[in-house]
Short mmCIF file of C-alpha atoms in Angstrom, two decimals:
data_model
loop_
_atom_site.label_atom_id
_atom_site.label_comp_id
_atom_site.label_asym_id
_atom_site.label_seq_id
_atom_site.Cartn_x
_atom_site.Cartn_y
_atom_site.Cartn_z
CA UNK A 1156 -7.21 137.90 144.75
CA UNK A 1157 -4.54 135.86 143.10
CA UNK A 1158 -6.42 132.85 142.90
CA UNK A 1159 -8.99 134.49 141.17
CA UNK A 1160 -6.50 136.09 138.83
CA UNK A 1161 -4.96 132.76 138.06
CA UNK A 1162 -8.24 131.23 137.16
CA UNK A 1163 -9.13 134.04 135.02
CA UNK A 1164 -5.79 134.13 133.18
CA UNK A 1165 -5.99 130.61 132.12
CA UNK A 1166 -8.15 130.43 129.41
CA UNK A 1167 -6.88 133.10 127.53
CA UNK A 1168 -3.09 131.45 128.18
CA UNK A 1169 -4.42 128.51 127.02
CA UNK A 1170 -6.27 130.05 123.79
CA UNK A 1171 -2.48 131.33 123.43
CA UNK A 1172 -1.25 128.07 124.11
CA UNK A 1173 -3.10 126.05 121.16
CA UNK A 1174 -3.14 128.32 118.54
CA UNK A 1175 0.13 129.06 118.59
CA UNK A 1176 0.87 125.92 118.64
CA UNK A 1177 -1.07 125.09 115.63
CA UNK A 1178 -0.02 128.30 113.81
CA UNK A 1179 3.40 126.83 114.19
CA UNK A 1180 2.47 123.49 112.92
CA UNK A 1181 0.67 125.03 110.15
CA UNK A 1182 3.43 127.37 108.79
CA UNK A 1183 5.95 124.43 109.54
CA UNK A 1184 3.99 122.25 107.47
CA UNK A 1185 3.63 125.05 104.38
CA UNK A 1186 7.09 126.24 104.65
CA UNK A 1187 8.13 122.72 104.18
CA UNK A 1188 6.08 122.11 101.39
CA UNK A 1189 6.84 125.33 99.65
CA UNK A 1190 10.90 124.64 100.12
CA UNK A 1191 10.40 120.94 98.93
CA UNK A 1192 8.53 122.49 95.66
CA UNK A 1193 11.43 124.52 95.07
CA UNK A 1194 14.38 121.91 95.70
CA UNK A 1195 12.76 119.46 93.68
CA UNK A 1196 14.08 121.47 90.53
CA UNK A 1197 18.19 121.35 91.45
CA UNK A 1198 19.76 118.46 91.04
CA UNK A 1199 22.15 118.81 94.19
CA UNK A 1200 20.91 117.42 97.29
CA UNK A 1201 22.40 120.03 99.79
CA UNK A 1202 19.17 122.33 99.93
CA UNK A 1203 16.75 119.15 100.84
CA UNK A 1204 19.49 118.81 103.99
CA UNK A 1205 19.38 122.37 104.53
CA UNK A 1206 15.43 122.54 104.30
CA UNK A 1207 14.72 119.36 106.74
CA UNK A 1208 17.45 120.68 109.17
CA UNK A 1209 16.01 123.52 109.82
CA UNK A 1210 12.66 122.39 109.86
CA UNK A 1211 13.15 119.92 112.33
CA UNK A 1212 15.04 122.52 114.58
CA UNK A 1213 12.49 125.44 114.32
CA UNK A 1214 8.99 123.90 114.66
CA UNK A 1215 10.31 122.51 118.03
CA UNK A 1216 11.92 125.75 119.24
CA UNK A 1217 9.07 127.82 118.00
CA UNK A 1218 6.70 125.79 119.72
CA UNK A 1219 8.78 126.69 122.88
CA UNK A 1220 8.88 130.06 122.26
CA UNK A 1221 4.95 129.62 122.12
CA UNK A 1222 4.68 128.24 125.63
CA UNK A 1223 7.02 130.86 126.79
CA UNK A 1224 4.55 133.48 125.29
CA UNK A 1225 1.09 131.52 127.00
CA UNK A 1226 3.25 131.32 130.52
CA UNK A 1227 4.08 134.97 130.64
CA UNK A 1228 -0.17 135.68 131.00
CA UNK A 1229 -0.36 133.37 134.27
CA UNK A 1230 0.06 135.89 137.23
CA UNK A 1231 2.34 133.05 138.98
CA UNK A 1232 5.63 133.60 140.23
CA UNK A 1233 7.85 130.58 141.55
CA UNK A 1234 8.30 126.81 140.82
CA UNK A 1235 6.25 126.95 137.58
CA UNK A 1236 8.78 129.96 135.92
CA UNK A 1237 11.74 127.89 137.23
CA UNK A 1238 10.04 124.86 135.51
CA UNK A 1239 9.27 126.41 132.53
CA UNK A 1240 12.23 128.18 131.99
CA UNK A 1241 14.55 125.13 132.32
CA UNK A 1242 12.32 123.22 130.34
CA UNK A 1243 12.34 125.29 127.63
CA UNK A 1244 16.53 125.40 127.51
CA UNK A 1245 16.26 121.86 127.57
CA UNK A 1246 14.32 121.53 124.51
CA UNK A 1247 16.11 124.37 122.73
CA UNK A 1248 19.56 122.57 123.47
CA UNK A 1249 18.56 119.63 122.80
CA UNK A 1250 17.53 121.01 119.34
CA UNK A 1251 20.58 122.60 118.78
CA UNK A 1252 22.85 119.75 119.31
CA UNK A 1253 20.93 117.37 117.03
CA UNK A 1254 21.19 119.81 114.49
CA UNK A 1255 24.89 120.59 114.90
CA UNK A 1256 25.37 116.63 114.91
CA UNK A 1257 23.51 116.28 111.51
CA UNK A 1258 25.37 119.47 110.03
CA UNK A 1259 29.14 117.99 110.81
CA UNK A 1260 27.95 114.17 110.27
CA UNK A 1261 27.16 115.56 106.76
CA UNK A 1262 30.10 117.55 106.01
CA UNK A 1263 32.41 114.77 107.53
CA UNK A 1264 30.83 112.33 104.87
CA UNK A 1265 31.21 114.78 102.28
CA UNK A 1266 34.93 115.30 103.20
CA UNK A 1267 35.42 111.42 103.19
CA UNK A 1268 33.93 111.49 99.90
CA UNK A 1269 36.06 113.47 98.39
CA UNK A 1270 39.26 111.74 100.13
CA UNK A 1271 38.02 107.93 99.29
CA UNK A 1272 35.68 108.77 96.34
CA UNK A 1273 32.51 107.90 95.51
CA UNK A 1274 33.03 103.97 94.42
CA UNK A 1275 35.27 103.07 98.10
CA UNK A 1276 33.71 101.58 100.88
CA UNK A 1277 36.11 102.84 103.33
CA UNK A 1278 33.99 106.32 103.85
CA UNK A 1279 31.38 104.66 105.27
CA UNK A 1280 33.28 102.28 107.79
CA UNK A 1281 35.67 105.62 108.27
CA UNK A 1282 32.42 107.46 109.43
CA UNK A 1283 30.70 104.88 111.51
CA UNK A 1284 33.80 105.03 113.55
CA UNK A 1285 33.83 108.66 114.14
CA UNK A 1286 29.93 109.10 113.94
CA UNK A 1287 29.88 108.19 117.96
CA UNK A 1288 32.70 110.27 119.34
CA UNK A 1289 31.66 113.25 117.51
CA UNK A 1290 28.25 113.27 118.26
CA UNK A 1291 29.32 112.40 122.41
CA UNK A 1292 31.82 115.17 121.91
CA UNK A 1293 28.61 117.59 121.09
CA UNK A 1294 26.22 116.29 123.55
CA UNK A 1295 28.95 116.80 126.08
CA UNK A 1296 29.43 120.60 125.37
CA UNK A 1297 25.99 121.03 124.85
CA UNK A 1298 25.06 119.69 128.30
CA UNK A 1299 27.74 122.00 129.75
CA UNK A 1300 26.29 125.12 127.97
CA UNK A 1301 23.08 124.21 128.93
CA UNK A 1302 23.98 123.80 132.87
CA UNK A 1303 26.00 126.82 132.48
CA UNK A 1304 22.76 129.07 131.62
CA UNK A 1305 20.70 127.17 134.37
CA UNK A 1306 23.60 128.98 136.80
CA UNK A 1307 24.50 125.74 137.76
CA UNK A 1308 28.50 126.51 139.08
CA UNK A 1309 30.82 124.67 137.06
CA UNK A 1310 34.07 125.57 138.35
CA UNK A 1311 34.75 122.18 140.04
CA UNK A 1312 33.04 120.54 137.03
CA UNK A 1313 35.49 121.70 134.93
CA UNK A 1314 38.24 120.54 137.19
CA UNK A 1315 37.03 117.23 137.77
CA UNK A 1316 36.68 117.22 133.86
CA UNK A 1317 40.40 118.36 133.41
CA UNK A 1318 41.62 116.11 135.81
CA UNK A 1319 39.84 113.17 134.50
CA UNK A 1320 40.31 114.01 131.05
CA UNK A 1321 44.68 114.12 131.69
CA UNK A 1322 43.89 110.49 133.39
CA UNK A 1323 41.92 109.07 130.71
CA UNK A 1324 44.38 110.72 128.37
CA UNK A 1325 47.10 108.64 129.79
CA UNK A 1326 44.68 105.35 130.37
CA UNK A 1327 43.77 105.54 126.78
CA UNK A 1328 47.21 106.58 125.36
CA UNK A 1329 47.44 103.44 123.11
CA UNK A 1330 44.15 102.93 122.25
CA UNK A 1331 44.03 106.30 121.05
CA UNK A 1332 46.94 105.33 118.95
CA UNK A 1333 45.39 102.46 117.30
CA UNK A 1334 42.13 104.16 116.56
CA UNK A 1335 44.49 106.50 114.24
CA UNK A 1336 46.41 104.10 113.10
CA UNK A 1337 42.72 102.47 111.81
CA UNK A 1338 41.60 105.80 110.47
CA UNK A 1339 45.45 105.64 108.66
CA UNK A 1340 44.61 102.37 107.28
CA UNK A 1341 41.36 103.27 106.25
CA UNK A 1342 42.28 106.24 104.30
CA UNK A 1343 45.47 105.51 102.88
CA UNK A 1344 44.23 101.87 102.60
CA UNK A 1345 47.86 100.06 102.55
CA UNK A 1346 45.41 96.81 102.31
CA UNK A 1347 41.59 95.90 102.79
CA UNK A 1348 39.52 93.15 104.34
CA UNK A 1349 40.20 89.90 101.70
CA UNK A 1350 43.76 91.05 100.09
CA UNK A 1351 47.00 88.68 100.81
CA UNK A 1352 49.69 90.30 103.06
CA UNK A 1353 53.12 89.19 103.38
CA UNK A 1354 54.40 90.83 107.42
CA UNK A 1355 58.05 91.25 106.78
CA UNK A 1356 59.43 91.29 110.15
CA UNK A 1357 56.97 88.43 111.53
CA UNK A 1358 57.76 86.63 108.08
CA UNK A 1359 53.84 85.90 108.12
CA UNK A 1360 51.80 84.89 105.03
CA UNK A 1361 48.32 85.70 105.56
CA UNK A 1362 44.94 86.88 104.29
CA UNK A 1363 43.16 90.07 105.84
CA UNK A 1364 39.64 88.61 107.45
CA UNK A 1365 38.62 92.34 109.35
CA UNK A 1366 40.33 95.45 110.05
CA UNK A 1367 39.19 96.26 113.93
CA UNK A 1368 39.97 100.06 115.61
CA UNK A 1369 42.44 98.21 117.83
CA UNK A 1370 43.44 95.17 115.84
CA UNK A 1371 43.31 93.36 112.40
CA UNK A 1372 42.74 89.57 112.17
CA UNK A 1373 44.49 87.62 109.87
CA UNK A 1374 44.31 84.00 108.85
CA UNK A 1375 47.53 82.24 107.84
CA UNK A 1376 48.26 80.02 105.25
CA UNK A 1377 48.23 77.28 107.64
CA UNK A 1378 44.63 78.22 109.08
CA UNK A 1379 45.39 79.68 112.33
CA UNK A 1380 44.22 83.00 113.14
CA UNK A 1381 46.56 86.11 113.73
CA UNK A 1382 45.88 89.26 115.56
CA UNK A 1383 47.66 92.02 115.24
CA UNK A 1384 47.90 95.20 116.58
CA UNK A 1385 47.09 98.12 114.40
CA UNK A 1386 50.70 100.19 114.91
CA UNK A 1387 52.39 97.20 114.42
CA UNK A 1388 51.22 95.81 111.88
CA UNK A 1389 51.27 99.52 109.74
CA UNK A 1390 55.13 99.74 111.30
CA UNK A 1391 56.47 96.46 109.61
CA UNK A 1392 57.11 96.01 105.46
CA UNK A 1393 53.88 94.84 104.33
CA UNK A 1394 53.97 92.53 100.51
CA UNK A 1395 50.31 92.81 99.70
CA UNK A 1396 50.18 90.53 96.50
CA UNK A 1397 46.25 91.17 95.89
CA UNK A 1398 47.21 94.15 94.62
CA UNK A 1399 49.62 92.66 91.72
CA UNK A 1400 48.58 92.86 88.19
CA UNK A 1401 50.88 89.87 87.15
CA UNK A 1402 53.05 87.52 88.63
CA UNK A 1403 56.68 87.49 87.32
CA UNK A 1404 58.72 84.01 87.06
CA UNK A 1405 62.10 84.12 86.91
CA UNK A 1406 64.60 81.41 87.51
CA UNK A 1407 68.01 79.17 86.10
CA UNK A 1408 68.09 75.84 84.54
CA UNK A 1409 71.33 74.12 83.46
CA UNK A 1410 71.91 71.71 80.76
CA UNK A 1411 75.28 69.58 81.04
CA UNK A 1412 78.62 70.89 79.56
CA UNK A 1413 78.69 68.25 76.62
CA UNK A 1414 75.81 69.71 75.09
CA UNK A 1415 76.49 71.07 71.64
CA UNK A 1416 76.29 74.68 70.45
CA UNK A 1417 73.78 74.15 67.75
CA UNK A 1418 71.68 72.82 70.42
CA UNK A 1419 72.51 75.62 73.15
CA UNK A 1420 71.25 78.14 70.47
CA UNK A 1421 67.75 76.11 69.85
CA UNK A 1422 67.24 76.28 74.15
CA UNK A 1423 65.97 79.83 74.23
CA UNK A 1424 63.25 79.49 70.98
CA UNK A 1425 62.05 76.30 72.67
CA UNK A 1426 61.62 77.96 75.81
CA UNK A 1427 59.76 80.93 73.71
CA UNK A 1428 57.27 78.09 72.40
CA UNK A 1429 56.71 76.04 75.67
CA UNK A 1430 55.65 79.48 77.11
CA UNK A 1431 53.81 80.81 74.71
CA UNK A 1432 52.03 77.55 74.50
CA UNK A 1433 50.64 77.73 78.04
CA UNK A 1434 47.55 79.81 78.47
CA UNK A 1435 48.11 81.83 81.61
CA UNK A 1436 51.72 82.62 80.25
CA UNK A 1437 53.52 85.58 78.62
CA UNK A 1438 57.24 85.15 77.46
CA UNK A 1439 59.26 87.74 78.19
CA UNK A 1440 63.54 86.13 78.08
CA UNK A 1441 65.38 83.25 77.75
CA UNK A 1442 69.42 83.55 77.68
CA UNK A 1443 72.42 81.40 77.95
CA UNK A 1444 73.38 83.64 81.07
CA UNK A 1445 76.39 81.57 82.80
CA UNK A 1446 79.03 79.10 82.50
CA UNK A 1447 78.20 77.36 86.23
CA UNK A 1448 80.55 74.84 88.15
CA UNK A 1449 78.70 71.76 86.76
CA UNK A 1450 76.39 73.05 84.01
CA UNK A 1451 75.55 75.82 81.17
CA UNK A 1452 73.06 78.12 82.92
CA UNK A 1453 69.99 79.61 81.09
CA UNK A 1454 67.71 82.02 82.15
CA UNK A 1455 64.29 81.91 82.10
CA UNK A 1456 61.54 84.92 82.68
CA UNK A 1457 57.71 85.08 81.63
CA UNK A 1458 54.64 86.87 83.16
CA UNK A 1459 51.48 85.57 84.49
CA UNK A 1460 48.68 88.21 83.72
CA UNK A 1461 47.15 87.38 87.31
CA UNK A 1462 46.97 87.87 90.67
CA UNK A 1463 45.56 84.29 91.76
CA UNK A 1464 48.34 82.81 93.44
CA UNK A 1465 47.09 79.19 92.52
CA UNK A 1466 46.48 79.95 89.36
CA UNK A 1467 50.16 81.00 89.00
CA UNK A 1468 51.38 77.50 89.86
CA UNK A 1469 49.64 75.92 87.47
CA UNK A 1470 50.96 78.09 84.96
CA UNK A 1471 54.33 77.61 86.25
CA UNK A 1472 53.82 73.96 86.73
CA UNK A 1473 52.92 73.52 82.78
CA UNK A 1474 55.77 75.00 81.79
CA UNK A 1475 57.90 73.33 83.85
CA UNK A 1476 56.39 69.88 82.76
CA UNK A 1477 56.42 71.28 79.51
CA UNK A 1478 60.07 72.09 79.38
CA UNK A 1479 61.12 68.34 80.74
CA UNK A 1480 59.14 66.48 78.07
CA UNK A 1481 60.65 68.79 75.55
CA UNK A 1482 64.54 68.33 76.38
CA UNK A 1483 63.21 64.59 77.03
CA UNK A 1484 62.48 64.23 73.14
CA UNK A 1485 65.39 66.63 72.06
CA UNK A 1486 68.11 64.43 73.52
CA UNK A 1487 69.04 67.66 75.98
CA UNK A 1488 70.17 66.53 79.46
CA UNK A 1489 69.73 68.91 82.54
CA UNK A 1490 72.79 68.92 85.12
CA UNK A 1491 73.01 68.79 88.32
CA UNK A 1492 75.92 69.33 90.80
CA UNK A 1493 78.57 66.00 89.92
CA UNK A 1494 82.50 65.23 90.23
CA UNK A 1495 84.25 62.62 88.48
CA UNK A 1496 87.11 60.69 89.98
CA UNK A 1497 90.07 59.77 87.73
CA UNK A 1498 92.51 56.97 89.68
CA UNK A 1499 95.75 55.83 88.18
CA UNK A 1500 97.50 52.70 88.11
CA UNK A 1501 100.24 52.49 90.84
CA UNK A 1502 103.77 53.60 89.56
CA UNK A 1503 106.86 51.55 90.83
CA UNK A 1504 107.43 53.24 94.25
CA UNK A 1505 104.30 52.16 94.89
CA UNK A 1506 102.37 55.36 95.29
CA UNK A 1507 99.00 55.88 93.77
CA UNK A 1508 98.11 59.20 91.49
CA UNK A 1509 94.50 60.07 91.61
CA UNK A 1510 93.00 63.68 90.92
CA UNK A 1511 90.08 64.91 91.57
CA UNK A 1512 88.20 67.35 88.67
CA UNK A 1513 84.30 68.76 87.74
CA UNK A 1514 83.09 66.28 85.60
CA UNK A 1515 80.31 66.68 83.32
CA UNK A 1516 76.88 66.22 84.60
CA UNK A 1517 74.57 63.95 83.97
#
């Protein structure tokens, strides 16, 4: 009868059952030790990934395969083959997709690697924002396979799917676009997280506190906080002066025109010394460059060997004190814009001559 047959089927299905099961553990567990010996001696660290992979994807799959094996000695037709056959596809797709999500994780980080090197910390950030959508994108198709080989019909699946994927396509347009433009900033890293931005269309001066997938924040000189989107911020002409190696100063100072031309030669080797005497300074030029409206014009130029704004004021500052005090004790007067007015007397019609000329500063 087929009770009978059931009953008398089960103990040898279940003698299948456990020792394949433990067979399976047991040659999981040696092969894993064995590979591990081996691996141990290269220095790369590919064949450990390779070797844990596929041990975590074949014990589980095996063991399937095992209760496949025990099922087909139970004379039972029905629920219980549906069951088990469903059951095992689960597992086995399930197994599948993790693996496929730790084989592209790791060549993804790899490849961003390679693009950032090994010292950036962009890879990292880079791959924690694709690490979700790629491993949805695989859990998606590999529910769909595994419906698909249930013979579940998936004709209007796939045209709800199309149909919702052209609306979210158009619903997410733009935030699409500002996830690349992230991934753009990321890799091609126009600025990071600390580094001070000059926006040249905004005209905004401000320091970078986080770079978002939609937005970055930014806190002004003045203390407010600025958000901006991704695309435009990457679309305007960004000054990043953290990246600057030095500072350059250049700018005019006049002395008046009754200054003598002994002196006029001395300006440019006391600029040379003020400069050099400043700590934070290197001199570069100093030149009687112009014969201005109301003064003789000299140029000055030095370099700051930083990048610390601050700091380069009170370089700048010094020699700008500096400079004053020296001219101060040298007798040297600076000009600034003046006219002098001549008047004269009143001739005997009784009209007055005056004319009006550039004097000499003072």
């Amino acid at each position: 009868m087929p009770g009978q047959a059931l009953i008398a089927a089960l103990p040898l299905a279940l003698v299948k059952l456990v020792g394949g099961l433990v067979t399976v553990w047991l040659l999981g567990r040696i092969g894993l030790a064995t590979a591990t010996r081996f691996t141990r001696r290269t220095t790369t660290t590919f064949d450990d990934f390779v070797i844990k992979t596929a041990h975590k994807a074949l014990v589980p799959m095996l063991s399937m395969g095992v209760v496949t094996w025990a099922w087909e000695g139970i004379p039972y037709e029905g629920i219980g083959d549906l069951i088990v056959t469903a059951l095992t596809g689960l597992v086995t797709t399930v197994v599948i997709v993790q693996a496929a999500n730790r084989i592209l994780v790791r060549l993804l980080t790899s490849t961003l690697r390679k693009l950032a090197g090994d010292d950036d910390t962009t890879g990292p950030e880079i791959l924690a924002a694709l690490k979700p959508m790629l491993r949805a994108v695989v859990w998606v198709l590999g529910g769909v396979i595994y419906m698909q080989s249930l013979g579940v019909p998936l004709g209007a699946l796939w045209a709800l799917l199309s149909a919702g994927g052209i609306g979210a396509g158009l619903a997410l347009q733009k935030p699409v676009a500002e996830f690349f433009e992230y991934i753009y900033i990321l890799l091609d890293k126009p600025f990071r997280s600390g580094d001070f931005l000059h926006v040249g269309n905004s005209n905004t001066w401000a320091r970078v506190e986080q770079v978002g997938i939609h937005s970055t924040r930014l806190r002004s000189v003045d203390g407010e906080l600025v958000v901006m989107t991704n695309s435009s911020l990457t679309s305007q002409t960004l000054s990043n002066y953290t990246a600057m190696e030095r500072r350059r100063r250049i700018y005019r100072f006049g002395v008046t025109y009754g200054t003598p031309p002994q002196v006029l030669k001395r300006i440019p080797t006391m600029a040379r010394e003020i400069v050099d005497g400043v700590k934070d300074a290197e001199f570069d030029r100093c030149h009687f460059v112009e014969f201005g409206a109301s003064s003789l014009d000299f140029e000055l130029c030095y370099n700051i060997p930083t990048s610390n704004y601050v700091q380069a004021l009170d370089a700048q500052q010094q020699v700008n004190v500096a400079l004053v005090q020296r001219f101060a004790e040298q007798g040297i007067e600076f000009a600034f814009p003046t006219r002098t007015l001549y008047l004269n007397h009143a001739d005997q019609s009784g009209e007055t001559n005056s004319t009006r000329e550039p004097g000499q500063g003072a």
